[in-house]
mmCIF file of C-alpha atoms and ligand atoms in Angstrom:
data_model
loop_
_atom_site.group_PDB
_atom_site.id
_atom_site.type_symbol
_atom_site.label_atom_id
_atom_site.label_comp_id
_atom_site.label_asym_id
_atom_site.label_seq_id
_atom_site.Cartn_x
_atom_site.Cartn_y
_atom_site.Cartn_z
ATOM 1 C CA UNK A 11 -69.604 3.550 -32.693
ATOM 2 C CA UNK A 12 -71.945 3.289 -35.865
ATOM 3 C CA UNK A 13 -70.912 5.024 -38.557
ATOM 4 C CA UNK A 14 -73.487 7.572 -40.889
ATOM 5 C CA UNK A 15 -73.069 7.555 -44.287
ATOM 6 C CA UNK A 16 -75.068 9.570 -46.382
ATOM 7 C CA UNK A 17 -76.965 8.326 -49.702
ATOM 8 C CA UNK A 18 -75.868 9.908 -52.560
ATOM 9 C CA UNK A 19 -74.273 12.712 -50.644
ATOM 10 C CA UNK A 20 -77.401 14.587 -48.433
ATOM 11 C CA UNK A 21 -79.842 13.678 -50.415
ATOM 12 C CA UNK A 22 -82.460 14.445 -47.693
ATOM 13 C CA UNK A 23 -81.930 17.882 -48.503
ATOM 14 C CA UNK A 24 -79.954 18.839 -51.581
ATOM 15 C CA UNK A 25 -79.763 17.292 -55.193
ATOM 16 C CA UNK A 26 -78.636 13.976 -54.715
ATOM 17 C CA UNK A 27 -75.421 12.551 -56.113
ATOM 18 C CA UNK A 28 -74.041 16.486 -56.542
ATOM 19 C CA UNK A 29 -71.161 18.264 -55.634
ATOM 20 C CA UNK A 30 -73.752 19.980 -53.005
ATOM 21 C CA UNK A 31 -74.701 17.233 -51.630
ATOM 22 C CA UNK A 32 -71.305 15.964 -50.934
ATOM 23 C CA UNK A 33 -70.180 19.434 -49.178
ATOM 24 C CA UNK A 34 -73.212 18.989 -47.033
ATOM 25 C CA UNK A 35 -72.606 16.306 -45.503
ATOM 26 C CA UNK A 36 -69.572 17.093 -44.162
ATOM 27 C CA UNK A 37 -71.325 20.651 -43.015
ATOM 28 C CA UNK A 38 -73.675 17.990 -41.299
ATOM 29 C CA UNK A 39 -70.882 15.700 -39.695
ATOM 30 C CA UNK A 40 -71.251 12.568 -41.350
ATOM 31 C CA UNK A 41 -68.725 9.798 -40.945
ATOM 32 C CA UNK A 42 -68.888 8.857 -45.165
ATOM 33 C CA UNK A 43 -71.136 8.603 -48.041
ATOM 34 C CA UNK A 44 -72.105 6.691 -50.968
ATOM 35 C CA UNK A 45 -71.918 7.332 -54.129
ATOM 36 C CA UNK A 46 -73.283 5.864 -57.610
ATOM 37 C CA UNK A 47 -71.637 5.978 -60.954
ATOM 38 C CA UNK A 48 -71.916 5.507 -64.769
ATOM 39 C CA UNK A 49 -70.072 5.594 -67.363
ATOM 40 C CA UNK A 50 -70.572 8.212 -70.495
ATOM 41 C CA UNK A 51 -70.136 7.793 -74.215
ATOM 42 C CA UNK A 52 -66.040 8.700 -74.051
ATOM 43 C CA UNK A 53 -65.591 6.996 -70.900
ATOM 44 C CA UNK A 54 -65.794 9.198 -68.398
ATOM 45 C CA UNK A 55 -66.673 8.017 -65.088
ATOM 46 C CA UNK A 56 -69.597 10.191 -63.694
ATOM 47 C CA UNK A 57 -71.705 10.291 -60.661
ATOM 48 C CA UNK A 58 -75.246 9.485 -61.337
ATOM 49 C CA UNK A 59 -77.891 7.293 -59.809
ATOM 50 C CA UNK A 60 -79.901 6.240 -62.977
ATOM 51 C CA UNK A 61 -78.808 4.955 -66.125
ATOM 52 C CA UNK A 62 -81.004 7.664 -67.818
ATOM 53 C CA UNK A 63 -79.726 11.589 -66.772
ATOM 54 C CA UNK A 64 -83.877 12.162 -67.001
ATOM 55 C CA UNK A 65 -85.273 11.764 -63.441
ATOM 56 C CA UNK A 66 -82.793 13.340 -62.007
ATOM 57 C CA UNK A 67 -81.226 16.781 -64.848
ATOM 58 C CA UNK A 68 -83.032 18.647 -67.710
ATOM 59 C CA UNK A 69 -81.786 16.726 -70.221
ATOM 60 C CA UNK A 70 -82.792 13.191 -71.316
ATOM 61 C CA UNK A 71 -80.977 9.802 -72.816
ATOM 62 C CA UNK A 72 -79.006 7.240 -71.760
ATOM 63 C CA UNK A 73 -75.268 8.135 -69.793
ATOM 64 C CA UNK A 74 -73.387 5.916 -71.981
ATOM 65 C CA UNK A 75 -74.973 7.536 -75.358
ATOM 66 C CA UNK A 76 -73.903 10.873 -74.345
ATOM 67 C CA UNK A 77 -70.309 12.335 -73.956
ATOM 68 C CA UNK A 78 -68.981 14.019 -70.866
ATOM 69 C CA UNK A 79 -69.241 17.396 -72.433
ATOM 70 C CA UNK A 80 -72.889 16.777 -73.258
ATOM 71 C CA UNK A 81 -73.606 16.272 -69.828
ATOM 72 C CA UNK A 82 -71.519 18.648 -68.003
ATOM 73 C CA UNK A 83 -74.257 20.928 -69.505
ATOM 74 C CA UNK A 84 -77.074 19.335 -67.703
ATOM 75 C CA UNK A 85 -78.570 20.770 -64.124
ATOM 76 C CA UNK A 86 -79.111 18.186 -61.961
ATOM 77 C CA UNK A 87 -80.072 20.476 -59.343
ATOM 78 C CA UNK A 88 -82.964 22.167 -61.138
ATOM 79 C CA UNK A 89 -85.423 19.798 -59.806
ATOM 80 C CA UNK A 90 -84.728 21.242 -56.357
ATOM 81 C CA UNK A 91 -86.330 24.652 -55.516
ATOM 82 C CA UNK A 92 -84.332 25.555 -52.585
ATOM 83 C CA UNK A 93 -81.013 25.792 -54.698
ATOM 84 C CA UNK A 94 -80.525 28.754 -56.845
ATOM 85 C CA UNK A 95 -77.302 28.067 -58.313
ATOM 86 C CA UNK A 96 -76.853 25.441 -61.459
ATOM 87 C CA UNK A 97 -75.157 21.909 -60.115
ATOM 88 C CA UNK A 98 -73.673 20.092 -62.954
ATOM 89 C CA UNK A 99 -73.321 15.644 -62.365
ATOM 90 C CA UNK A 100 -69.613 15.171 -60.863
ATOM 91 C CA UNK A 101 -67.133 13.957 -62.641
ATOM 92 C CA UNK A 102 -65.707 11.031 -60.720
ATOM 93 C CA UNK A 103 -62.528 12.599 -60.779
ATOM 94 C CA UNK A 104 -63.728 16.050 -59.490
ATOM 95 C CA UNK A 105 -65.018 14.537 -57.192
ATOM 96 C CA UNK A 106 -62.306 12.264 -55.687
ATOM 97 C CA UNK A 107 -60.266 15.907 -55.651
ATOM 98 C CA UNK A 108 -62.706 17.170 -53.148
ATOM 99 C CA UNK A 109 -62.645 13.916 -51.094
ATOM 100 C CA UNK A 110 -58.584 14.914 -50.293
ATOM 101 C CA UNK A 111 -59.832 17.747 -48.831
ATOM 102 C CA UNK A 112 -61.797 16.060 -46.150
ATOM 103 C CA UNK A 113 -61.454 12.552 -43.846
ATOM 104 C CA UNK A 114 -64.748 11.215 -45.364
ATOM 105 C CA UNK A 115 -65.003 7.475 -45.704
ATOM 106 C CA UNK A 116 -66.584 6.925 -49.313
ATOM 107 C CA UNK A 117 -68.666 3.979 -50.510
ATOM 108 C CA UNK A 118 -68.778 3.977 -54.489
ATOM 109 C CA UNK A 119 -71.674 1.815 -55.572
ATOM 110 C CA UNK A 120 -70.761 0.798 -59.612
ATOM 111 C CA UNK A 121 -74.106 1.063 -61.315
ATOM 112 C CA UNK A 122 -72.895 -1.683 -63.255
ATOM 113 C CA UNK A 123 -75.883 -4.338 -63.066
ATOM 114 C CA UNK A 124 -77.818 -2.787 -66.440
ATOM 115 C CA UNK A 125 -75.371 -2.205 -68.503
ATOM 116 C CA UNK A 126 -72.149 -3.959 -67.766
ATOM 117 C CA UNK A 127 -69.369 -0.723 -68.610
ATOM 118 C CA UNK A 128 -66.500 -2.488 -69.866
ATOM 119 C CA UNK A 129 -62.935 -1.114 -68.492
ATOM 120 C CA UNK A 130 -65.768 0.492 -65.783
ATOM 121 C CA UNK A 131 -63.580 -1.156 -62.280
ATOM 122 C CA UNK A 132 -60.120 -0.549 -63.833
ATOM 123 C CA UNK A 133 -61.092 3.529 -64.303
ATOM 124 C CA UNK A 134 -62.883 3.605 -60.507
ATOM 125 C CA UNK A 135 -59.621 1.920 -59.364
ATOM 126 C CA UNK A 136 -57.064 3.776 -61.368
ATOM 127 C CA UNK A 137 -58.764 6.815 -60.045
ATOM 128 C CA UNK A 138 -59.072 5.906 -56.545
ATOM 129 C CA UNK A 139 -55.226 5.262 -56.690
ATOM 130 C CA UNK A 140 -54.197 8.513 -58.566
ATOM 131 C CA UNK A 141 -55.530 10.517 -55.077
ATOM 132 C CA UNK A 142 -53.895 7.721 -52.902
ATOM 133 C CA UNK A 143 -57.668 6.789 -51.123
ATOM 134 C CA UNK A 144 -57.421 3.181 -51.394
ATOM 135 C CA UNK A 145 -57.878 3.229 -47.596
ATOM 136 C CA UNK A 146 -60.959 5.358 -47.524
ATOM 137 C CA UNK A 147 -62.984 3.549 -50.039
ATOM 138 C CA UNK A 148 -65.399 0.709 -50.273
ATOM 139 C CA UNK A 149 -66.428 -0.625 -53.597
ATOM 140 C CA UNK A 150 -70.199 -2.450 -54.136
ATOM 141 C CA UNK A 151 -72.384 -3.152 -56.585
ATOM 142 C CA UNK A 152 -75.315 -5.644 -56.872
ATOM 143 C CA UNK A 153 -73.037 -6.928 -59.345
ATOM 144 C CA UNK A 154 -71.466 -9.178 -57.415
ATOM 145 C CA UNK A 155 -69.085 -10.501 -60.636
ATOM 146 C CA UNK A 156 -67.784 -7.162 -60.654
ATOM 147 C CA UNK A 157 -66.876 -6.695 -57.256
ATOM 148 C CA UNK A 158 -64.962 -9.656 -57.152
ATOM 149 C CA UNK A 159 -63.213 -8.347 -60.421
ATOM 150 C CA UNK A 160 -62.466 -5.068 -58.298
ATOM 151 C CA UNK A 161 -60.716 -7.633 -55.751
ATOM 152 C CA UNK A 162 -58.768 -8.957 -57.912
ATOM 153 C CA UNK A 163 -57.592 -5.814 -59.385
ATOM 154 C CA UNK A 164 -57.048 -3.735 -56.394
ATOM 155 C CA UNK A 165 -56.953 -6.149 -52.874
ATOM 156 C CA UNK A 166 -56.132 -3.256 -51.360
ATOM 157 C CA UNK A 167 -59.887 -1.676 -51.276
ATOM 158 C CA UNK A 168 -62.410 -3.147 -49.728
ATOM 159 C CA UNK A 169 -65.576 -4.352 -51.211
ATOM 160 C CA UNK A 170 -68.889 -4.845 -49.928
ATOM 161 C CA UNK A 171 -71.503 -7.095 -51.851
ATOM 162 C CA UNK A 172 -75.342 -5.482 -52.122
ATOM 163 C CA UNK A 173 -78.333 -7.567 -51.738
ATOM 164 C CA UNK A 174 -82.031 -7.176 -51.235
ATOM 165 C CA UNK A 175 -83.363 -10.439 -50.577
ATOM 166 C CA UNK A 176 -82.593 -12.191 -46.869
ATOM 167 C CA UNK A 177 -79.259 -14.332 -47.522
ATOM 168 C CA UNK A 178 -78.371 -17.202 -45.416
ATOM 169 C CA UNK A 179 -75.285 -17.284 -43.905
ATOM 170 C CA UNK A 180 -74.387 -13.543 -45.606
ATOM 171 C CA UNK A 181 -70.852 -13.649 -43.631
ATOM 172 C CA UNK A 182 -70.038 -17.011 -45.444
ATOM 173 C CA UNK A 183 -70.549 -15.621 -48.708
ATOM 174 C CA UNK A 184 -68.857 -12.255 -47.844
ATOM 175 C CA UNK A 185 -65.781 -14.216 -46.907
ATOM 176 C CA UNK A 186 -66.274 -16.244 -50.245
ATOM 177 C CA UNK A 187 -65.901 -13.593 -52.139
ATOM 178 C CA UNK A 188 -63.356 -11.789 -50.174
ATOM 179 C CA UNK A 189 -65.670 -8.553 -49.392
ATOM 180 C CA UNK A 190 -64.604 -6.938 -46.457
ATOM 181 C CA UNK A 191 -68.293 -5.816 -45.904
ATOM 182 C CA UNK A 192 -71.979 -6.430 -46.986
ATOM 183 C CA UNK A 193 -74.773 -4.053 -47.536
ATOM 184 C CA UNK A 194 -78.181 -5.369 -47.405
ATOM 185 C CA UNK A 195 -81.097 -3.673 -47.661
ATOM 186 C CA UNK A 196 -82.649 -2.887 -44.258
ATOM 187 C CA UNK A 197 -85.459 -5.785 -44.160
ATOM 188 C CA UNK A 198 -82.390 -8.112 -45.383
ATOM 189 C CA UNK A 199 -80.958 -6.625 -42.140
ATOM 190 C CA UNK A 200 -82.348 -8.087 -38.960
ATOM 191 C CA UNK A 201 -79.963 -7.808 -35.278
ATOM 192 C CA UNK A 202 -79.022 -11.388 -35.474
ATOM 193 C CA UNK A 203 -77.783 -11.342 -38.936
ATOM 194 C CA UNK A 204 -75.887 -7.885 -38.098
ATOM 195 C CA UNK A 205 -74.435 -9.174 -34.768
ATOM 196 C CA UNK A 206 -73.285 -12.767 -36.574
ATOM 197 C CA UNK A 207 -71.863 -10.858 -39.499
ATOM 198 C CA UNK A 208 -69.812 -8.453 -36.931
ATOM 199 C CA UNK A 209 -68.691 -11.751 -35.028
ATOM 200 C CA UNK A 210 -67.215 -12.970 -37.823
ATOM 201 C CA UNK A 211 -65.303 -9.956 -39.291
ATOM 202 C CA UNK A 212 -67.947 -8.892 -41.520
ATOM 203 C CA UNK A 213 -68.920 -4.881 -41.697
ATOM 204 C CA UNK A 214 -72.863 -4.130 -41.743
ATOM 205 C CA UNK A 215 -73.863 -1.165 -43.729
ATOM 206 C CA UNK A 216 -77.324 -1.532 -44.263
ATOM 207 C CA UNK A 217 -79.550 0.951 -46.719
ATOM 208 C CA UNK A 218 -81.006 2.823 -46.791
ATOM 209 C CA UNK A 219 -82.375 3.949 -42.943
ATOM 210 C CA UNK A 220 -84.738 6.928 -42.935
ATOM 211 C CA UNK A 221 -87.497 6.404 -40.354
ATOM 212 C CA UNK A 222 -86.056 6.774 -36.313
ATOM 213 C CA UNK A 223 -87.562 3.771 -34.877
ATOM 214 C CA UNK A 224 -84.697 1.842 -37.669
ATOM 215 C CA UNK A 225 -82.064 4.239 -36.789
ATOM 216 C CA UNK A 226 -82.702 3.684 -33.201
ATOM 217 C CA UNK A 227 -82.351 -0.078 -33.176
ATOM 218 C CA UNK A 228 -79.069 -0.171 -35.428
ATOM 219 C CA UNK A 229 -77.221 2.540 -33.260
ATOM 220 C CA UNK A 230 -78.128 0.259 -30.062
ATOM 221 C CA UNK A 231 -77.174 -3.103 -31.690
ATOM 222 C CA UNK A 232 -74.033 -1.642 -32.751
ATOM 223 C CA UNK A 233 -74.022 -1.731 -36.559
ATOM 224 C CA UNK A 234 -70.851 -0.854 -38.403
ATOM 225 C CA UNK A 235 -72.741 1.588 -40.335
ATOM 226 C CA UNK A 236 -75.920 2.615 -42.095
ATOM 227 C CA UNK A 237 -77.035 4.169 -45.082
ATOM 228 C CA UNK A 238 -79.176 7.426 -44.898
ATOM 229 C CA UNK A 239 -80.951 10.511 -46.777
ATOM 230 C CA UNK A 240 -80.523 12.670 -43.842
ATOM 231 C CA UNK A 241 -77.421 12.545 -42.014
ATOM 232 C CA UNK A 242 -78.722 15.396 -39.564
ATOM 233 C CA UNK A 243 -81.662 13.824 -38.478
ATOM 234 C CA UNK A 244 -78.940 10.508 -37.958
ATOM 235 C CA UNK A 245 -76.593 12.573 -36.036
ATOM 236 C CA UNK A 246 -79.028 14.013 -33.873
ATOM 237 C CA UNK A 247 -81.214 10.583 -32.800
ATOM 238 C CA UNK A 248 -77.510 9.288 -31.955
ATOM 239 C CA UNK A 249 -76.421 11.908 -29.661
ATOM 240 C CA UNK A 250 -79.713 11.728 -27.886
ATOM 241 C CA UNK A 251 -78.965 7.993 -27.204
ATOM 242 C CA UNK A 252 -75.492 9.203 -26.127
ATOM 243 C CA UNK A 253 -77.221 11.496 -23.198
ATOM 244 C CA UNK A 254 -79.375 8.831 -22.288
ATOM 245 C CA UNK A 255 -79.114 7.998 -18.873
HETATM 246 O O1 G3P B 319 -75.725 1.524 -51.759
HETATM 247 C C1 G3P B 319 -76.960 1.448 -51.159
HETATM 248 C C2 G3P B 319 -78.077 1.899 -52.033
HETATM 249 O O2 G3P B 319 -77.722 3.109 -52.614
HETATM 250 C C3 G3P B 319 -78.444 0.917 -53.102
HETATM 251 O O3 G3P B 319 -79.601 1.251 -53.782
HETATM 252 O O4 G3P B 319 -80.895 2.195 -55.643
HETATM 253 O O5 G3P B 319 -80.243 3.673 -53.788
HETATM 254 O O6 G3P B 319 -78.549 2.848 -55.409
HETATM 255 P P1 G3P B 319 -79.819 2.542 -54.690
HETATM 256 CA CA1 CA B 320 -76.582 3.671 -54.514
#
């Protein structure tokens, strides 16, 4: 059965990439999520989208010019108008604690294309092991050097190349690389790439999937997975295909 995985925790709905978000989609019965991270000034892994903490918290700058204290003090949920209460950006670590509180499958996405984060996989990886999830995780990143680094550092966790252009062949070049997965973006993502990816061992877990008529056709071809905003709205066009006569 296809998986849902919510981007950057329920981001349909709450502050994306926060500690809310990530408690929400469990409320909302999600299979996993994904998750993005950077690394600060002191090298602290923390889960953000952007390079810059601006879009997204009340502060401004660059993640790896400021140090973990510096932006524990940031909101990054003041943006949303629903939420009353302050949500700080995760910690990596805080947020792997939760994760042993629930059977969530996680996708981390390194944000490691801009700035390249050196020691970035070996801290995600030492991490990961410290809470024992190597078997709940999948590692990607659009950069694909670093993925295969993450291979050869930890075998044990799967990886899943991202792409947004139509590859030939994707399963070829998954198996290259020893990725367990891909994750193209949905137009990169048509049934007979899915289907011939899946034939040959290869997880699908396109992103990200927000409109129905998408949904719709991934759930019936039998994708591994997708990658959504609203895990509800997922959850609900799936169990209406389930009572279909
Ligand atoms: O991991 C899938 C997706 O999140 C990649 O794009 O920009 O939303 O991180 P982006
Ligand atoms: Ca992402």
């Amino acid at each position: 059965m296809t998986q849902i995985f919510a981007h950057r925790g329920y981001s349909a709905a709450f502050p994306e990439n926060t500690m809310k978000a990530f408690i929400e989609t469990e409320k909302a019965e999600a299979d996993g999520l994904e998750i993005d991270v950077q690394l600060t000034k002191d090298g602290e892994i923390v889960v953000i989208h952007d390079e810059k903490v601006d879009r997204t918290t009340n502060g401004s700058g660059f993640v790896k010019d400021l140090t973990f204290k510096e932006i524990r003090k940031l909101d990054a949920s003041y943006k949303n108008k629903r939420l009353l209460k302050r949500e700080p950006i995760p910690s990596f670590n805080e947020f792997l604690e939760w994760l042993t509180t629930n059977s969530l499958i996680c996708n981390v996405e390194l944000k490691n294309g801009i700035f390249p984060y050196k020691g970035m996989e070996e801290k995600v990886i030492s991490l990961i092991r410290h809470y024992n999830l190597e078997n709940r995780m999948i590692l990607s990143s659009f950069n694909h050097y670093s993925i295969v680094y993450c291979y050869r550092l930890a075998p044990e966790i799967e990886t899943a190349p991202l792409y947004s252009e139509g590859l030939y062949m994707p399963w070829i070049y998954a198996q290259s690389i020893k990725a367990k997965g891909i994750h193209p973006r949905l137009l990169a993502a048509p049934n007979e790439i899915i289907l011939s990816s899946m034939e040959n061992g290869i997880a699908v877990r396109p992103y990200t999937v927000n409109k129905e008529e998408d949904m719709r056709r991934l759930f019936e071809v039998g994708c591994t997975s997708f990658i959504t905003d609203d895990p509800i709205k997922a959850k609900e066009i799936q169990i209406s295909l389930r009572k279909r006569p």
